[in-house]
């Protein structure tokens, strides 16, 4: 692996020299030998003027192949496209698989998209336009229309001839979809099945007609679940009348899974972890909005504590346990939240019984609260040789944890019911909410038993 | 989709009836038509006595096909295997792709594994034994040895004949690997390339000899990265002398990506989110270990605050802001941690400059701390009409956030350097750590300026 790595790096050096020396022939030979991903890594490391040379040395199609494997942020993509001649950029986008071109166009503003589409070959433009309609994060938005479809009433041999023809254009040729004259999806056959069957067998006899498909309006998360569960390389996308509209391939699904995992993780942390910048001002500006929002939410806790200042001045020992109680309840709430978000992500909605889950979560909260409360009661009792104080802290802990556990599970479920993504920035939100209730519980219990532990 | 769903469910009902009526013929016909994933879903819903019937109605190979698509926890897998006749179970495991059989065997204790291996067909047992050696979570542990390899010195036509023969056994036939007599990997050719080239062309002329491969000892995360970046359906696994040992297919990589995302998420939340049980005792028992650990860590914060009780009894107003400062610093630490974990996950190690990143993180902490501190200074100053108090809170906030930000980024980097997974349960750990330092900073600043704000 180390050796391989080095080999690729030497290539980069040599390639960059060919560019600088304007050695078109040598550059093309070396560059076109590389895998699109490696081409992309080379391209990303270039200076703007070196990139300009590349646009002169490569055809739009050749650059398009590289762009298929390029996963860059909005800003960089805009810069690259703007450097190119508009017609060149339009041809490049047109040469790409429609779904990948759409991924890029979705990051540009509408007038530029319209501009590129008008300069593009009509057939490519129409394919792209058809996909631009679909709502973000649905099956329609991530599918490609470049698939292979055949009719059922033909032999393996004739299907293979169609396949060889289609191999240059299609995104995958490993699944072939069988349709009727109205483009209704009838079945699917894998290339594997095709080559192990005899040439004169009929497609309708060997195709699989128990099709697993997704609807064009399905959420991309459900598409990912289908491909993962069935170990598919691609899944067909149909409309409500079962017309075959496109396919979604496994490589696009890996990106979806990555994206969803990152957004869940970001939500729990209260920051967009896509960041990965080393510019401190940029990094801080991505973290501050949430931090300041939470600061103001936290002010409500401070205000609440402020109401109990008289109590605190009489029994300053109470101040010692504020952060222990809010902290532990916050941890319990975060645990409960994470489990709920995960459950919402993997379970089908119709399997979920809201009332059932609520009861189960309340019981979990009571058990966790009881064990933790009991523990801290003894610890504090022994530490401060004051078991009445231990009892107060333990009681407060018990109630605070129970409430935080239930809230941590209830809030994402409610958000989901209301159509919001339950994972968005819910981590720090739950912690702040639970701070507030914990303080309220703590001081009320404390004032109730004030006379007995002082 | 709704219609499809219903159809599958009706199937389940009919199938279960065939089982109960001992209608072997009808059951087999219906069941074997289903996709292995759907077969598995049906199986999981059965009662033990119904499952026993299934073992009589299906061959080990037929049940093995279903087990390939079954992703169950250790406990259930053990129950299923124990229900079966040992020889039947051994044959079933032997019929599966070796990598999937190994996944299951890795969950059993060694004596049972040895038992199954001794009852199995020798060839299958050897394939499995070879894979059982590899360390968990490495390329070796997740690869399969059932791939198609050919020699370079032959025509497309003869390669297709070999391929048709191998199609029944191999996990994928869409990539064919070209090796020399000593099994050194020389090149790769896709089935797509094979079918678009003429029958009489030579493999060595059309194969791709710029191979991207992974080493057998590579971490599974790096394998996932390679497959994702290059959009591969499979990647070859080689040893240190470039012998081809196996391949890893994209469906296994999806499981790896899922697994890693879940473990990062669990780490941030301080609970294993694989849980998804509705049994409150079980759920609580999974959450309590971390919660109690953190409770005891939190006790150190309480002890620390306890040292400042005299200060608190003189200025009870200080108690009002404890949780605001610890909470906000904790949020900043979590943000910084999440960004660092993500960065460690996606960047190559040789790209990382430790000193550089540390400086960048200190600067980010200073900027975030300054903005947040300045904000709270004014808010508190106006709220309590005491700008000296605002200054103390603002200063404490500034330092606490800076320290938490740097710690949140430093700790995962250190854990990574020491060879630990930086994501494991680091979320709540950082919060508790930052509580401690925040309290220390807060009370020291407060006692310093005590005379001026009281």
mmCIF file of N, CA and C in Angstrom, chain A residues 142 219-228 232-235 248-260, chain B residues 254 257:
data_model
loop_
_atom_site.group_PDB
_atom_site.id
_atom_site.type_symbol
_atom_site.label_atom_id
_atom_site.label_comp_id
_atom_site.label_asym_id
_atom_site.label_seq_id
_atom_site.Cartn_x
_atom_site.Cartn_y
_atom_site.Cartn_z
ATOM 1 N N UNK A 142 -32.271 11.703 -6.403
ATOM 2 C CA UNK A 142 -30.962 11.030 -6.476
ATOM 3 C C UNK A 142 -30.915 9.934 -7.540
ATOM 4 N N UNK A 219 -38.525 9.021 0.696
ATOM 5 C CA UNK A 219 -37.366 9.671 1.298
ATOM 6 C C UNK A 219 -36.103 8.872 0.981
ATOM 7 N N UNK A 220 -34.992 9.579 0.754
ATOM 8 C CA UNK A 220 -33.741 8.884 0.405
ATOM 9 C C UNK A 220 -33.279 7.920 1.497
ATOM 10 N N UNK A 221 -33.691 8.186 2.736
ATOM 11 C CA UNK A 221 -33.314 7.296 3.831
ATOM 12 C C UNK A 221 -33.958 5.920 3.649
ATOM 13 N N UNK A 222 -35.215 5.909 3.180
ATOM 14 C CA UNK A 222 -35.876 4.632 2.933
ATOM 15 C C UNK A 222 -35.234 3.878 1.783
ATOM 16 N N UNK A 223 -34.794 4.629 0.768
ATOM 17 C CA UNK A 223 -34.100 4.000 -0.355
ATOM 18 C C UNK A 223 -32.818 3.334 0.154
ATOM 19 N N UNK A 224 -32.103 4.054 1.013
ATOM 20 C CA UNK A 224 -30.855 3.516 1.564
ATOM 21 C C UNK A 224 -31.130 2.238 2.350
ATOM 22 N N UNK A 225 -32.218 2.255 3.119
ATOM 23 C CA UNK A 225 -32.583 1.094 3.922
ATOM 24 C C UNK A 225 -32.866 -0.108 3.012
ATOM 25 N N UNK A 226 -33.597 0.116 1.918
ATOM 26 C CA UNK A 226 -33.919 -0.972 0.991
ATOM 27 C C UNK A 226 -32.646 -1.571 0.392
ATOM 28 N N UNK A 227 -31.769 -0.712 -0.117
ATOM 29 C CA UNK A 227 -30.538 -1.212 -0.750
ATOM 30 C C UNK A 227 -29.672 -1.950 0.263
ATOM 31 N N UNK A 228 -29.609 -1.419 1.495
ATOM 32 C CA UNK A 228 -28.785 -2.054 2.517
ATOM 33 C C UNK A 228 -29.354 -3.422 2.915
ATOM 34 N N UNK A 232 -28.627 -4.853 -2.543
ATOM 35 C CA UNK A 232 -28.737 -4.577 -3.974
ATOM 36 C C UNK A 232 -27.568 -3.723 -4.468
ATOM 37 N N UNK A 233 -27.283 -3.819 -5.767
ATOM 38 C CA UNK A 233 -26.360 -2.876 -6.398
ATOM 39 C C UNK A 233 -27.122 -1.667 -6.936
ATOM 40 N N UNK A 234 -28.438 -1.851 -7.143
ATOM 41 C CA UNK A 234 -29.275 -0.752 -7.614
ATOM 42 C C UNK A 234 -30.725 -1.100 -7.329
ATOM 43 N N UNK A 235 -31.583 -0.099 -7.238
ATOM 44 C CA UNK A 235 -33.005 -0.346 -7.003
ATOM 45 C C UNK A 235 -33.796 0.493 -8.006
ATOM 46 N N UNK A 248 -31.541 3.866 -8.768
ATOM 47 C CA UNK A 248 -30.594 4.457 -7.823
ATOM 48 C C UNK A 248 -29.524 3.414 -7.543
ATOM 49 N N UNK A 249 -28.270 3.796 -7.741
ATOM 50 C CA UNK A 249 -27.178 2.831 -7.600
ATOM 51 C C UNK A 249 -26.545 2.915 -6.219
ATOM 52 N N UNK A 250 -25.858 1.839 -5.850
ATOM 53 C CA UNK A 250 -25.349 1.701 -4.490
ATOM 54 C C UNK A 250 -24.325 2.779 -4.130
ATOM 55 N N UNK A 251 -23.550 3.269 -5.109
ATOM 56 C CA UNK A 251 -22.548 4.296 -4.783
ATOM 57 C C UNK A 251 -23.216 5.592 -4.316
ATOM 58 N N UNK A 252 -24.368 5.906 -4.916
ATOM 59 C CA UNK A 252 -25.090 7.106 -4.461
ATOM 60 C C UNK A 252 -25.661 6.891 -3.064
ATOM 61 N N UNK A 253 -26.028 5.646 -2.762
ATOM 62 C CA UNK A 253 -26.601 5.326 -1.458
ATOM 63 C C UNK A 253 -25.561 5.427 -0.348
ATOM 64 N N UNK A 254 -24.311 5.071 -0.670
ATOM 65 C CA UNK A 254 -23.246 5.231 0.321
ATOM 66 C C UNK A 254 -23.122 6.702 0.699
ATOM 67 N N UNK A 255 -23.235 7.577 -0.292
ATOM 68 C CA UNK A 255 -23.177 9.006 0.004
ATOM 69 C C UNK A 255 -24.344 9.427 0.898
ATOM 70 N N UNK A 256 -25.534 8.864 0.629
ATOM 71 C CA UNK A 256 -26.710 9.195 1.443
ATOM 72 C C UNK A 256 -26.492 8.746 2.890
ATOM 73 N N UNK A 257 -25.976 7.528 3.061
ATOM 74 C CA UNK A 257 -25.758 7.001 4.416
ATOM 75 C C UNK A 257 -24.754 7.881 5.163
ATOM 76 N N UNK A 258 -23.669 8.252 4.468
ATOM 77 C CA UNK A 258 -22.664 9.147 5.049
ATOM 78 C C UNK A 258 -23.282 10.471 5.488
ATOM 79 N N UNK A 259 -24.069 11.031 4.575
ATOM 80 C CA UNK A 259 -24.708 12.330 4.789
ATOM 81 C C UNK A 259 -25.629 12.291 6.011
ATOM 82 N N UNK A 260 -26.446 11.236 6.088
ATOM 83 C CA UNK A 260 -27.408 11.126 7.188
ATOM 84 C C UNK A 260 -26.684 10.931 8.522
ATOM 85 N N UNK B 254 -21.137 -1.275 3.325
ATOM 86 C CA UNK B 254 -22.280 -0.506 3.844
ATOM 87 C C UNK B 254 -22.490 -0.843 5.319
ATOM 88 N N UNK B 257 -19.849 0.975 7.315
ATOM 89 C CA UNK B 257 -20.130 2.404 7.448
ATOM 90 C C UNK B 257 -21.222 2.632 8.499
#
